[in-house]
Amino acid sequence: MSSKLSQASVSQAFSAFKTFLGIQPAVAASEFGFEKLEKKDYPLLAEQWCESAELIEYESLNAFLESDSASKTTQESLEEFVLNFKSEEFVSNSVASAVEHNQIRCTLSHLDAPAICDTSFHSSVVNLLKFDYSGGHFFVFQYVSSYDAVYFPEFKLFLLTGHGSKVLFFTELVKAFFAQLKASDVDKPKRFGGVLTAHGRPSHTFYDCLPAMFHLHRKKLLKKIPFFVQLEGYDYVQLPAVFSEITPERSATLKPAEFSKRMAAEDSFYFHVGLLFKQRLHLKLVNAFDKHVVKAALHQPFDAVKFKGIDDTLLIWFGVTSQKRSWIEQVDACAAFVNHLATEYSDVALVVDGWTNPHSPRALDIEESASDRKLIKQIKSKLSKTIPVYSVIGETPFTKLQVAKRVAFFIANQMTGSMLVSRFCERPGITHMSQAFFKDSAAQSVNKHAIAYPIEKVKDAVEDLDKRMDQVSYSIAVPDFVEFADGVFKKQFSSIQAYLSKQDLVSSTKTAFDLLTKLEPKKDLVSDQEAAYWRSTGDDPIFMVCSTLLPLIKPDTYDFNVALDFKSLAPKKKGRVFSKVYIDYGQGYSEQQALVVELKEGVGSAQFTVGGNVMGVRFDPTDCEAVFRIDRLQIVRC
């Protein structure tokens, strides 16, 4: 602590701080004696005041409920509050209340009236909400999510429910306290200014923050929110590009100081939007959000110059990192696997992924991107000169998503490294991770069509064993990995004829895509007792084509060939029978653009042109109730 700050000043300041917390009657401002306090003293002051306040930090809600620090009625009330607090409904209910009342109203059953929040404080990283109720206050800390911690001074209860720490959050309380002392209109009601979202790490932005924004989108609340703020260096997406309800005039990227000035000028409070991602709670929400984001990304212009020729390749995505939790042999393994594939497939290309930049990159982003790019030079030095190499290192997420949708197969770490290509774009591939972080990273990430490299074959770096588990580097033997990856690659693509036949690729003969094993029934279809047959229960049966095939269907002209063996047709169906094919380029399936194929004795063909990036293919086998077997279903490049 500063040598200029006397112990008497600390005590006097703490007395005033307790008034701010609501656990002591007000003290006249003239009695405060800490004018010489410096900002660098805040963390030490917070630590000392934590001890003086006899703050009890409970590791869980159950620990508090088993204590005798409050009456049973109060404990039950707080238990109900905390359980509701840790959900996406707390986010939407709080925002709805702020929109309607210019304050957040929170009901606790042991209180006669709702607790009211119309005040927020913001530093560089944390948004702090202050709730007032008869007889006291409580505080909600918003760091990654909308509910990372809650503090009830009346009960000396501090409950960490998400990310962050007691020292971090109590320091924010100290900052808020001094900010309030300097304010001339402490008791003046504030209006709701809007929401703050996103985080300085892309993983938190895409797992916690933006899915919460999508939840508000589903609740039809985004149109009603006055303004949207992302902090500089946190803007991994431009919000109007993701959510059509948000106009550019109602959103901004601001420095923390600019954001604080905005709140002061507006006399407003803001609410930080975020979830604490849990797979069992939020997977459906995240899956829907992912499709929404990919569609938005593909609507943006694609840099065809930077990625010239990429659509004519069998594209392999390889993620590298020069920072924490790196695979020590990543350069050698990348070159060895891609060189191996090139001996069998003539159009192999490599795209190297690494650090992801926000739209307003910080010095850190620029430095780390440059560090990762050095690994590309090392890879190229070991790679066959005939293999094209692309890079998405240092690109924003939308650019990476546009490239990832073109990928045939990926290799990346199990956490953020695989997020865009695996979780969002659902590409098949392999993930890897240290033994130390394997279990936790699997619980914290979504990899939809990935196979994890056998953890028993991974060796953590001995020199990293005293580090935090998410910073441990590891070793994987290159020959073992190449053998494993080759087997997974061939298994993933065993049904795609274009990449089974080296002769077809080398001689550039017509490429055929067999769809028979790539169909997923979606509507009015049941498997008949005879396994080879399907029964349509209506006049609009629908199959969807598995997404692993889509990146291989490049813009070109194709023949569509279908042969159905009808065991029976609906009695009312007379005359012609039709199949239909729909292609989704990002705007959904259009009846006007459907390819209609007349079936004569069950056989039909038609020609069509693919004019863009294929996001989905739908096949409607018949336009009536029927029992049928699919004998042939393929598209052939003309």
XYZ file of C-alpha atoms in Angstrom:
638
model
C 0.000 0.000 0.000
C 1.147 3.573 -0.694
C 3.377 4.983 2.053
C 1.348 8.206 1.812
C -1.788 6.419 3.009
C -2.069 6.232 6.802
C -3.787 3.409 8.659
C -6.242 5.990 10.016
C -7.162 6.911 6.444
C -7.693 3.249 5.609
C -9.995 2.821 8.596
C -11.935 5.957 7.764
C -12.230 4.868 4.149
C -13.452 1.451 5.234
C -16.082 3.051 7.438
C -17.384 4.915 4.427
C -17.104 1.774 2.311
C -19.366 -0.091 4.742
C -21.933 2.654 4.242
C -21.658 2.065 0.497
C -22.204 -1.657 1.069
C -25.267 -0.930 3.202
C -23.965 -2.488 6.414
C -23.436 0.725 8.373
C -25.364 4.029 8.716
C -24.222 6.906 6.579
C -21.166 8.887 7.614
C -20.699 12.522 6.669
C -18.427 12.938 3.658
C -16.358 15.484 5.588
C -15.169 12.686 7.854
C -13.495 10.786 4.992
C -9.715 11.146 5.163
C -8.254 9.416 2.108
C -7.702 12.125 -0.482
C -4.178 10.830 -1.156
C -5.322 7.323 -2.082
C -3.836 6.169 -5.417
C -5.437 3.770 -7.914
C -2.541 1.376 -7.589
C -3.563 0.957 -3.934
C -7.006 -0.406 -4.822
C -6.147 -4.149 -4.975
C -4.260 -4.041 -1.654
C -7.005 -1.971 -0.092
C -9.595 -4.446 -1.381
C -7.664 -7.341 0.122
C -7.460 -5.616 3.504
C -11.124 -4.667 3.458
C -12.080 -8.227 2.541
C -10.524 -9.308 5.841
C -12.049 -6.427 7.806
C -15.503 -7.172 6.417
C -15.189 -10.776 7.628
C -16.268 -11.768 4.157
C -17.258 -15.417 3.845
C -16.491 -16.894 0.456
C -18.638 -19.969 -0.064
C -17.406 -22.513 -2.570
C -20.979 -23.540 -3.286
C -24.548 -22.600 -2.502
C -24.914 -25.764 -0.410
C -22.089 -24.636 1.866
C -24.012 -21.428 2.607
C -27.262 -23.306 3.155
C -25.556 -25.583 5.680
C -24.216 -22.606 7.650
C -25.996 -20.684 10.410
C -25.225 -17.215 8.994
C -28.870 -16.455 8.157
C -32.363 -17.608 9.069
C -33.847 -20.604 7.325
C -36.378 -18.376 5.553
C -33.637 -16.108 4.249
C -31.487 -19.039 3.185
C -34.371 -20.551 1.221
C -35.042 -17.180 -0.402
C -31.401 -16.763 -1.431
C -31.253 -20.353 -2.658
C -34.228 -19.705 -4.951
C -32.628 -16.469 -6.149
C -29.242 -18.026 -6.923
C -30.781 -20.956 -8.811
C -32.784 -18.531 -10.972
C -29.779 -16.229 -11.180
C -27.652 -18.906 -12.889
C -29.747 -19.203 -16.057
C -30.381 -17.549 -19.390
C -33.789 -16.512 -18.059
C -32.042 -14.177 -15.595
C -30.484 -12.527 -18.644
C -33.716 -12.088 -20.610
C -35.841 -11.218 -17.563
C -33.331 -8.579 -16.452
C -33.145 -7.012 -19.912
C -36.950 -7.091 -20.295
C -37.329 -5.386 -16.910
C -34.736 -2.745 -17.819
C -36.431 -2.053 -21.149
C -39.889 -1.742 -19.598
C -39.112 0.004 -16.286
C -35.641 1.586 -16.753
C -34.594 -0.579 -13.812
C -33.994 -4.255 -13.119
C -36.464 -5.644 -10.606
C -35.470 -8.766 -8.742
C -37.857 -10.583 -6.414
C -36.594 -12.341 -3.301
C -39.238 -14.087 -1.225
C -37.858 -12.902 2.132
C -38.216 -9.246 1.069
C -41.473 -7.297 1.107
C -40.640 -5.526 -2.161
C -38.400 -6.264 -5.173
C -34.728 -5.316 -5.076
C -34.085 -2.582 -7.619
C -31.028 -1.985 -9.823
C -30.660 1.235 -11.774
C -26.931 1.647 -11.240
C -23.933 0.008 -12.863
C -20.195 0.628 -12.556
C -17.656 -0.420 -15.151
C -13.892 -0.689 -15.070
C -11.716 -2.160 -17.806
C -13.021 -5.710 -17.413
C -15.991 -6.009 -15.017
C -19.531 -4.631 -15.068
C -20.928 -4.255 -11.544
C -24.654 -3.996 -10.775
C -25.876 -2.583 -7.451
C -29.294 -3.732 -6.233
C -31.036 -1.778 -3.456
C -33.665 -3.167 -1.105
C -35.158 -2.080 2.191
C -32.324 -2.330 4.671
C -29.397 -2.987 2.357
C -27.817 -3.709 -1.018
C -26.435 -6.632 -2.927
C -24.040 -6.680 -5.875
C -23.877 -8.720 -9.067
C -20.519 -9.044 -10.857
C -20.524 -9.468 -14.644
C -17.170 -10.512 -16.087
C -17.754 -13.215 -18.709
C -21.404 -13.913 -17.999
C -24.268 -11.875 -16.573
C -23.878 -13.660 -13.247
C -20.270 -14.493 -12.381
C -20.618 -13.669 -8.677
C -23.083 -12.222 -6.177
C -22.309 -10.502 -2.874
C -24.789 -9.945 -0.020
C -22.981 -7.749 2.570
C -25.852 -8.184 5.048
C -25.053 -11.890 5.343
C -21.315 -11.612 4.580
C -22.137 -13.911 1.673
C -19.883 -13.904 -1.388
C -20.794 -16.623 -3.890
C -18.597 -17.137 -6.963
C -20.876 -18.715 -9.554
C -18.769 -18.306 -12.686
C -15.463 -16.880 -13.864
C -13.232 -14.499 -11.907
C -12.075 -14.340 -8.273
C -12.877 -12.712 -4.943
C -9.877 -10.375 -5.184
C -10.829 -9.267 -8.720
C -14.428 -8.582 -7.817
C -13.780 -6.934 -4.456
C -11.298 -4.629 -6.209
C -14.159 -3.674 -8.542
C -16.259 -2.852 -5.490
C -13.516 -0.538 -4.254
C -13.355 1.178 -7.650
C -17.129 1.562 -7.711
C -17.069 3.011 -4.206
C -14.570 5.723 -5.126
C -16.395 6.431 -8.391
C -19.590 6.989 -6.414
C -17.815 9.339 -3.969
C -16.793 11.546 -6.890
C -20.266 11.592 -8.421
C -22.468 14.597 -7.693
C -25.762 12.843 -8.489
C -25.434 9.587 -6.555
C -29.147 9.287 -5.744
C -30.435 10.387 -9.147
C -32.242 7.499 -10.924
C -30.448 6.287 -14.037
C -32.060 5.209 -17.283
C -31.314 1.947 -19.086
C -28.599 2.705 -21.639
C -28.287 -0.718 -23.250
C -26.213 -3.893 -23.114
C -22.541 -4.718 -23.109
C -21.386 -8.040 -24.564
C -18.365 -10.058 -25.752
C -15.040 -10.856 -24.079
C -11.343 -10.554 -24.833
C -11.094 -14.284 -25.562
C -12.892 -15.705 -28.607
C -13.862 -18.839 -26.675
C -15.812 -16.836 -24.082
C -17.302 -14.612 -26.785
C -18.659 -17.562 -28.763
C -19.501 -19.960 -25.943
C -20.845 -17.542 -23.337
C -21.581 -14.035 -24.620
C -22.994 -14.237 -28.130
C -25.256 -17.259 -27.429
C -26.838 -15.092 -24.708
C -27.393 -12.401 -27.341
C -29.008 -15.066 -29.526
C -31.277 -15.917 -26.591
C -32.382 -12.251 -26.504
C -32.880 -12.433 -30.289
C -35.224 -15.387 -29.809
C -37.069 -13.508 -27.068
C -37.537 -10.607 -29.538
C -35.801 -8.202 -27.169
C -32.980 -6.923 -29.382
C -35.194 -4.372 -31.153
C -36.161 -2.873 -27.795
C -32.631 -2.374 -26.418
C -31.427 1.237 -26.855
C -27.735 0.586 -27.541
C -25.124 -2.164 -27.845
C -21.468 -1.889 -26.797
C -18.464 -4.130 -27.349
C -15.159 -3.100 -25.863
C -12.197 -2.475 -28.127
C -10.357 -5.750 -28.699
C -13.499 -7.732 -27.852
C -15.337 -7.207 -31.151
C -14.836 -10.602 -32.788
C -18.025 -9.979 -34.771
C -19.807 -6.839 -35.877
C -23.157 -7.169 -34.143
C -25.293 -5.752 -37.011
C -23.846 -8.429 -39.304
C -25.053 -11.169 -36.943
C -28.360 -9.742 -35.733
C -30.457 -7.880 -38.286
C -32.389 -6.094 -35.511
C -29.229 -4.210 -34.497
C -28.514 -1.215 -36.705
C -25.036 0.309 -37.016
C -26.373 3.502 -35.410
C -27.307 1.544 -32.265
C -23.973 -0.203 -31.761
C -20.379 0.770 -31.147
C -16.945 -0.531 -30.236
C -15.536 1.605 -27.407
C -12.472 1.824 -25.206
C -13.307 1.230 -21.507
C -12.778 4.916 -20.735
C -15.058 5.909 -23.615
C -17.712 3.548 -22.355
C -17.554 5.003 -18.839
C -17.838 8.533 -20.255
C -20.862 7.467 -22.292
C -22.628 6.130 -19.201
C -21.840 9.331 -17.279
C -23.045 11.565 -20.103
C -26.259 9.573 -20.498
C -26.903 9.112 -16.751
C -27.414 5.491 -17.705
C -26.683 1.957 -16.537
C -25.747 -1.023 -18.698
C -26.254 -4.779 -18.397
C -23.552 -7.226 -19.536
C -24.979 -10.138 -21.547
C -23.450 -13.591 -21.167
C -24.118 -17.198 -20.147
C -22.015 -19.726 -18.276
C -21.913 -22.366 -20.993
C -22.822 -25.870 -19.848
C -23.325 -28.546 -22.492
C -26.275 -30.176 -20.728
C -28.062 -26.821 -20.378
C -27.148 -24.847 -23.464
C -26.261 -27.263 -26.287
C -29.543 -26.790 -28.180
C -29.243 -23.020 -27.898
C -25.621 -23.096 -29.070
C -26.390 -25.398 -32.014
C -29.107 -23.034 -33.247
C -26.820 -20.045 -32.684
C -24.024 -21.716 -34.684
C -26.248 -22.137 -37.750
C -27.352 -18.522 -37.416
C -23.749 -17.272 -37.313
C -22.521 -19.425 -40.208
C -25.356 -18.176 -42.383
C -24.465 -14.594 -41.447
C -20.780 -15.194 -42.252
C -21.530 -16.659 -45.664
C -23.637 -13.606 -46.522
C -20.518 -11.441 -46.265
C -18.165 -10.887 -49.249
C -15.465 -13.536 -49.624
C -11.919 -12.503 -50.539
C -11.525 -14.555 -53.716
C -8.156 -12.919 -54.442
C -6.511 -13.822 -51.135
C -7.899 -17.365 -51.371
C -7.590 -17.814 -55.119
C -8.050 -21.415 -56.258
C -9.161 -22.675 -52.845
C -12.455 -24.035 -54.198
C -10.610 -26.410 -56.534
C -8.775 -28.274 -53.770
C -9.175 -31.012 -51.223
C -8.619 -28.615 -48.350
C -6.987 -29.743 -45.081
C -7.238 -27.384 -42.075
C -4.391 -27.557 -39.561
C -4.426 -25.452 -36.397
C -1.147 -24.276 -34.864
C -0.275 -22.310 -31.746
C 2.908 -20.686 -30.536
C 1.320 -19.851 -27.179
C 0.118 -22.020 -24.309
C -0.844 -25.709 -24.555
C 1.006 -26.253 -27.842
C 1.697 -29.578 -29.532
C 5.480 -29.726 -29.589
C 5.721 -31.666 -32.880
C 2.954 -29.712 -34.655
C 5.134 -28.488 -37.546
C 6.562 -31.926 -38.376
C 3.179 -33.626 -37.983
C 1.405 -31.155 -40.250
C 3.952 -31.511 -43.036
C 4.137 -35.304 -42.699
C 0.367 -35.851 -42.853
C -0.298 -33.447 -45.719
C 2.663 -34.795 -47.708
C 1.264 -38.304 -47.162
C -2.179 -37.305 -48.452
C -0.619 -35.672 -51.493
C 0.782 -39.043 -52.585
C -2.801 -40.335 -52.907
C -4.857 -37.253 -53.801
C -3.621 -34.832 -56.437
C -5.583 -31.743 -55.361
C -4.593 -31.549 -51.687
C -4.124 -28.065 -50.254
C -3.367 -26.842 -46.728
C -4.913 -23.982 -44.779
C -3.099 -23.091 -41.549
C -5.113 -21.633 -38.684
C -3.882 -19.922 -35.547
C -4.542 -16.718 -33.595
C -7.953 -15.108 -34.196
C -8.157 -11.319 -34.361
C -11.036 -9.054 -33.387
C -12.051 -6.243 -35.733
C -10.094 -3.811 -33.538
C -6.915 -5.805 -32.836
C -4.856 -5.007 -29.760
C -1.080 -4.979 -29.626
C -1.310 -8.490 -28.175
C -3.318 -9.715 -31.179
C -0.803 -8.309 -33.647
C 2.119 -9.813 -31.731
C 0.599 -13.284 -31.363
C -0.556 -13.423 -34.984
C 2.986 -12.646 -36.122
C 4.316 -15.356 -33.810
C 1.940 -17.971 -35.250
C 2.760 -16.976 -38.834
C 6.390 -17.936 -38.230
C 5.199 -21.534 -37.936
C 3.860 -21.402 -41.502
C 7.375 -20.781 -42.792
C 8.595 -23.832 -40.889
C 5.770 -25.974 -42.284
C 6.407 -24.824 -45.862
C 10.078 -25.737 -45.559
C 9.050 -29.375 -44.923
C 6.082 -29.499 -47.315
C 6.075 -30.582 -50.941
C 6.440 -27.487 -53.124
C 3.427 -28.525 -55.233
C 0.977 -28.238 -52.319
C -0.832 -24.879 -52.121
C -0.754 -23.278 -48.662
C -3.295 -20.751 -47.393
C -3.393 -18.968 -44.050
C -6.236 -17.726 -41.847
C -3.920 -16.746 -38.990
C -4.846 -13.282 -37.752
C -8.148 -13.259 -39.643
C -11.473 -12.394 -38.017
C -13.953 -15.204 -37.221
C -16.219 -14.514 -40.228
C -13.332 -14.933 -42.683
C -12.286 -18.124 -40.915
C -15.839 -19.477 -41.101
C -15.994 -18.768 -44.838
C -12.828 -20.823 -45.339
C -13.797 -23.507 -42.818
C -16.982 -24.297 -44.772
C -14.710 -25.284 -47.681
C -12.617 -27.682 -45.596
C -12.694 -31.439 -46.160
C -10.818 -32.454 -42.984
C -9.246 -30.697 -40.000
C -6.652 -31.235 -37.270
C -6.687 -28.847 -34.299
C -6.581 -28.665 -30.517
C -9.695 -29.611 -28.610
C -10.491 -26.109 -27.327
C -10.588 -22.804 -29.228
C -8.406 -24.190 -32.021
C -11.202 -26.439 -33.287
C -14.145 -24.178 -32.453
C -14.821 -22.544 -35.820
C -14.064 -25.485 -38.101
C -15.535 -28.245 -35.925
C -18.296 -26.734 -33.787
C -19.628 -24.115 -36.188
C -18.919 -25.696 -39.586
C -19.241 -29.322 -38.472
C -16.276 -30.511 -40.516
C -14.873 -33.976 -39.804
C -11.430 -34.241 -38.275
C -9.171 -34.933 -35.317
C -8.724 -33.034 -32.066
C -5.782 -33.290 -29.675
C -4.992 -32.037 -26.180
C -2.646 -32.542 -23.235
C -3.453 -35.182 -20.640
C -3.638 -32.455 -18.009
C -6.380 -30.515 -19.787
C -8.093 -33.254 -21.789
C -11.057 -33.956 -19.501
C -11.848 -30.326 -18.691
C -11.457 -29.139 -22.284
C -13.809 -31.882 -23.497
C -16.466 -30.675 -21.048
C -15.991 -27.043 -22.084
C -16.042 -27.499 -25.869
C -18.297 -28.787 -28.634
C -16.764 -30.874 -31.431
C -19.563 -32.283 -33.558
C -17.843 -34.680 -35.978
C -14.382 -34.954 -34.478
C -12.411 -37.884 -33.138
C -10.011 -37.222 -30.276
C -6.462 -38.516 -30.642
C -5.989 -41.331 -28.059
C -5.036 -39.597 -24.839
C -2.890 -42.537 -23.696
C -0.524 -41.756 -26.585
C -0.038 -38.147 -25.472
C 2.876 -37.212 -23.192
C 2.724 -33.942 -21.278
C 5.885 -31.838 -21.159
C 7.678 -32.484 -17.861
C 8.811 -28.859 -17.576
C 5.148 -27.694 -17.710
C 3.735 -29.919 -14.983
C 3.811 -27.114 -12.412
C 1.841 -24.815 -14.722
C -1.909 -24.285 -14.821
C -3.474 -27.287 -16.575
C -4.609 -25.251 -19.594
C -1.027 -24.111 -20.248
C 0.660 -27.509 -20.451
C 2.364 -28.382 -23.753
C 2.527 -31.988 -24.925
C 4.190 -34.452 -27.264
C 2.663 -36.818 -29.850
C 4.892 -39.081 -31.932
C 4.647 -38.021 -35.580
C 4.604 -41.523 -37.205
C 1.877 -42.667 -34.799
C -0.195 -39.588 -35.507
C 0.081 -39.845 -39.298
C -1.000 -43.488 -39.193
C -3.951 -42.628 -36.952
C -4.983 -39.583 -39.007
C -4.765 -41.512 -42.283
C -7.135 -44.150 -40.912
C -9.621 -41.577 -39.649
C -9.476 -39.623 -42.907
C -10.219 -42.673 -45.033
C -13.007 -43.798 -42.748
C -14.622 -40.355 -42.778
C -14.535 -40.225 -46.564
C -15.043 -43.887 -47.435
C -18.425 -43.217 -49.084
C -17.259 -40.297 -51.235
C -16.166 -41.819 -54.512
C -14.369 -38.704 -55.674
C -11.724 -39.157 -52.988
C -11.406 -42.931 -53.038
C -10.132 -43.252 -56.577
C -6.690 -41.818 -57.236
C -7.191 -42.559 -60.915
C -10.329 -40.403 -61.068
C -8.511 -37.488 -59.501
C -5.345 -37.702 -61.534
C -7.067 -38.158 -64.884
C -9.675 -35.451 -64.145
C -12.500 -37.731 -65.337
C -16.048 -37.027 -64.227
C -16.375 -36.891 -60.460
C -19.377 -38.718 -59.013
C -20.757 -38.192 -55.507
C -22.729 -41.165 -54.228
C -25.469 -39.931 -51.885
C -26.890 -43.321 -50.904
C -25.057 -43.521 -47.578
C -25.249 -39.781 -46.911
C -28.998 -39.456 -46.351
C -30.688 -38.557 -43.088
C -34.507 -38.928 -42.943
C -36.147 -35.723 -41.680
C -39.872 -35.880 -42.452
C -42.622 -38.392 -43.385
C -40.182 -41.300 -43.713
C -39.930 -44.562 -41.786
C -37.761 -47.594 -42.419
C -39.928 -50.443 -43.720
C -39.690 -53.951 -42.246
C -37.527 -54.901 -45.156
C -34.414 -52.910 -44.319
C -33.683 -51.783 -47.854
C -37.057 -50.044 -48.254
C -38.481 -46.736 -47.046
C -42.120 -45.841 -46.528
C -43.276 -42.266 -47.053
C -46.214 -41.464 -44.770
C -47.192 -38.269 -46.573
C -46.826 -36.476 -49.866
C -43.746 -34.481 -48.795
C -41.073 -36.943 -47.561
C -37.677 -35.327 -46.931
C -34.088 -36.579 -46.751
C -31.183 -34.282 -45.863
C -27.712 -34.928 -47.287
C -25.028 -35.313 -44.590
C -22.991 -32.125 -44.133
C -19.597 -33.850 -44.567
C -20.192 -33.993 -48.317
C -21.148 -30.354 -48.851
C -17.672 -28.717 -49.128
C -16.803 -31.072 -51.984
C -19.703 -29.881 -54.145
C -17.947 -26.968 -55.823
C -19.539 -24.449 -58.219
C -19.984 -26.282 -61.533
C -22.567 -28.064 -63.698
C -23.804 -31.474 -62.561
C -26.078 -34.323 -63.652
C -28.469 -35.634 -61.032
C -29.358 -39.332 -61.373
C -31.978 -41.181 -59.334
C -33.454 -44.690 -59.542
C -36.220 -45.779 -57.163
C -37.742 -49.254 -57.013
C -41.382 -48.701 -55.999
C -42.918 -51.559 -54.041
C -46.191 -49.665 -53.851
C -47.696 -46.244 -54.571
C -50.671 -44.478 -53.009
C -53.893 -45.722 -54.683
C -54.965 -42.143 -55.374
C -51.716 -41.412 -57.198
C -52.172 -41.727 -60.929
C -49.936 -40.510 -63.697
C -46.498 -39.047 -63.138
C -44.272 -39.247 -60.000
C -41.623 -36.614 -59.215
C -38.485 -36.285 -57.095
C -37.056 -32.914 -56.093
C -33.624 -31.613 -55.115
C -33.136 -28.363 -53.185
C -29.817 -26.581 -52.611
C -29.333 -24.081 -49.789
C -26.756 -21.334 -50.459
C -27.421 -19.655 -47.116
C -30.924 -18.314 -47.707
C -32.779 -21.573 -47.074
C -34.590 -23.893 -49.472
C -36.620 -22.260 -52.210
C -39.459 -23.978 -54.066
C -38.808 -21.721 -57.039
C -35.213 -22.962 -57.338
C -35.938 -26.653 -56.744
C -34.725 -29.160 -59.329
C -37.769 -31.258 -60.359
C -37.057 -34.718 -61.770
C -39.805 -36.779 -63.370
C -39.523 -40.500 -62.585
C -40.387 -42.821 -65.426
C -40.599 -46.363 -64.099
C -38.718 -45.018 -61.088
C -35.778 -43.609 -63.053
C -34.984 -39.967 -63.748
C -32.176 -37.496 -64.393
C -31.714 -33.763 -64.798
C -28.918 -31.232 -65.076
C -28.323 -28.369 -62.667
C -25.701 -25.745 -61.846
C -24.166 -25.062 -58.440
C -23.637 -21.327 -58.222
C -22.101 -20.798 -54.800
C -21.089 -22.282 -51.459
C -23.421 -25.163 -50.654
C -24.782 -25.039 -47.090
C -27.344 -27.792 -47.449
C -28.846 -30.316 -49.875
C -32.365 -31.687 -49.480
C -33.821 -34.620 -51.419
C -37.586 -35.249 -51.631
C -37.821 -38.759 -53.132
C -41.541 -38.728 -54.075
C -44.577 -36.469 -54.050
C -46.906 -39.122 -52.641
C -47.226 -41.922 -50.120
C -45.162 -44.872 -51.282
C -42.912 -47.783 -50.323
C -39.646 -47.626 -52.232
C -35.984 -48.590 -52.350
C -33.273 -46.204 -53.537
C -31.140 -48.078 -56.074
C -29.155 -45.093 -57.313
C -28.729 -41.535 -56.102
C -25.747 -39.538 -57.290
C -24.591 -36.258 -58.701
C -21.961 -36.293 -61.421
C -19.818 -33.327 -62.428
C -20.280 -32.711 -66.161
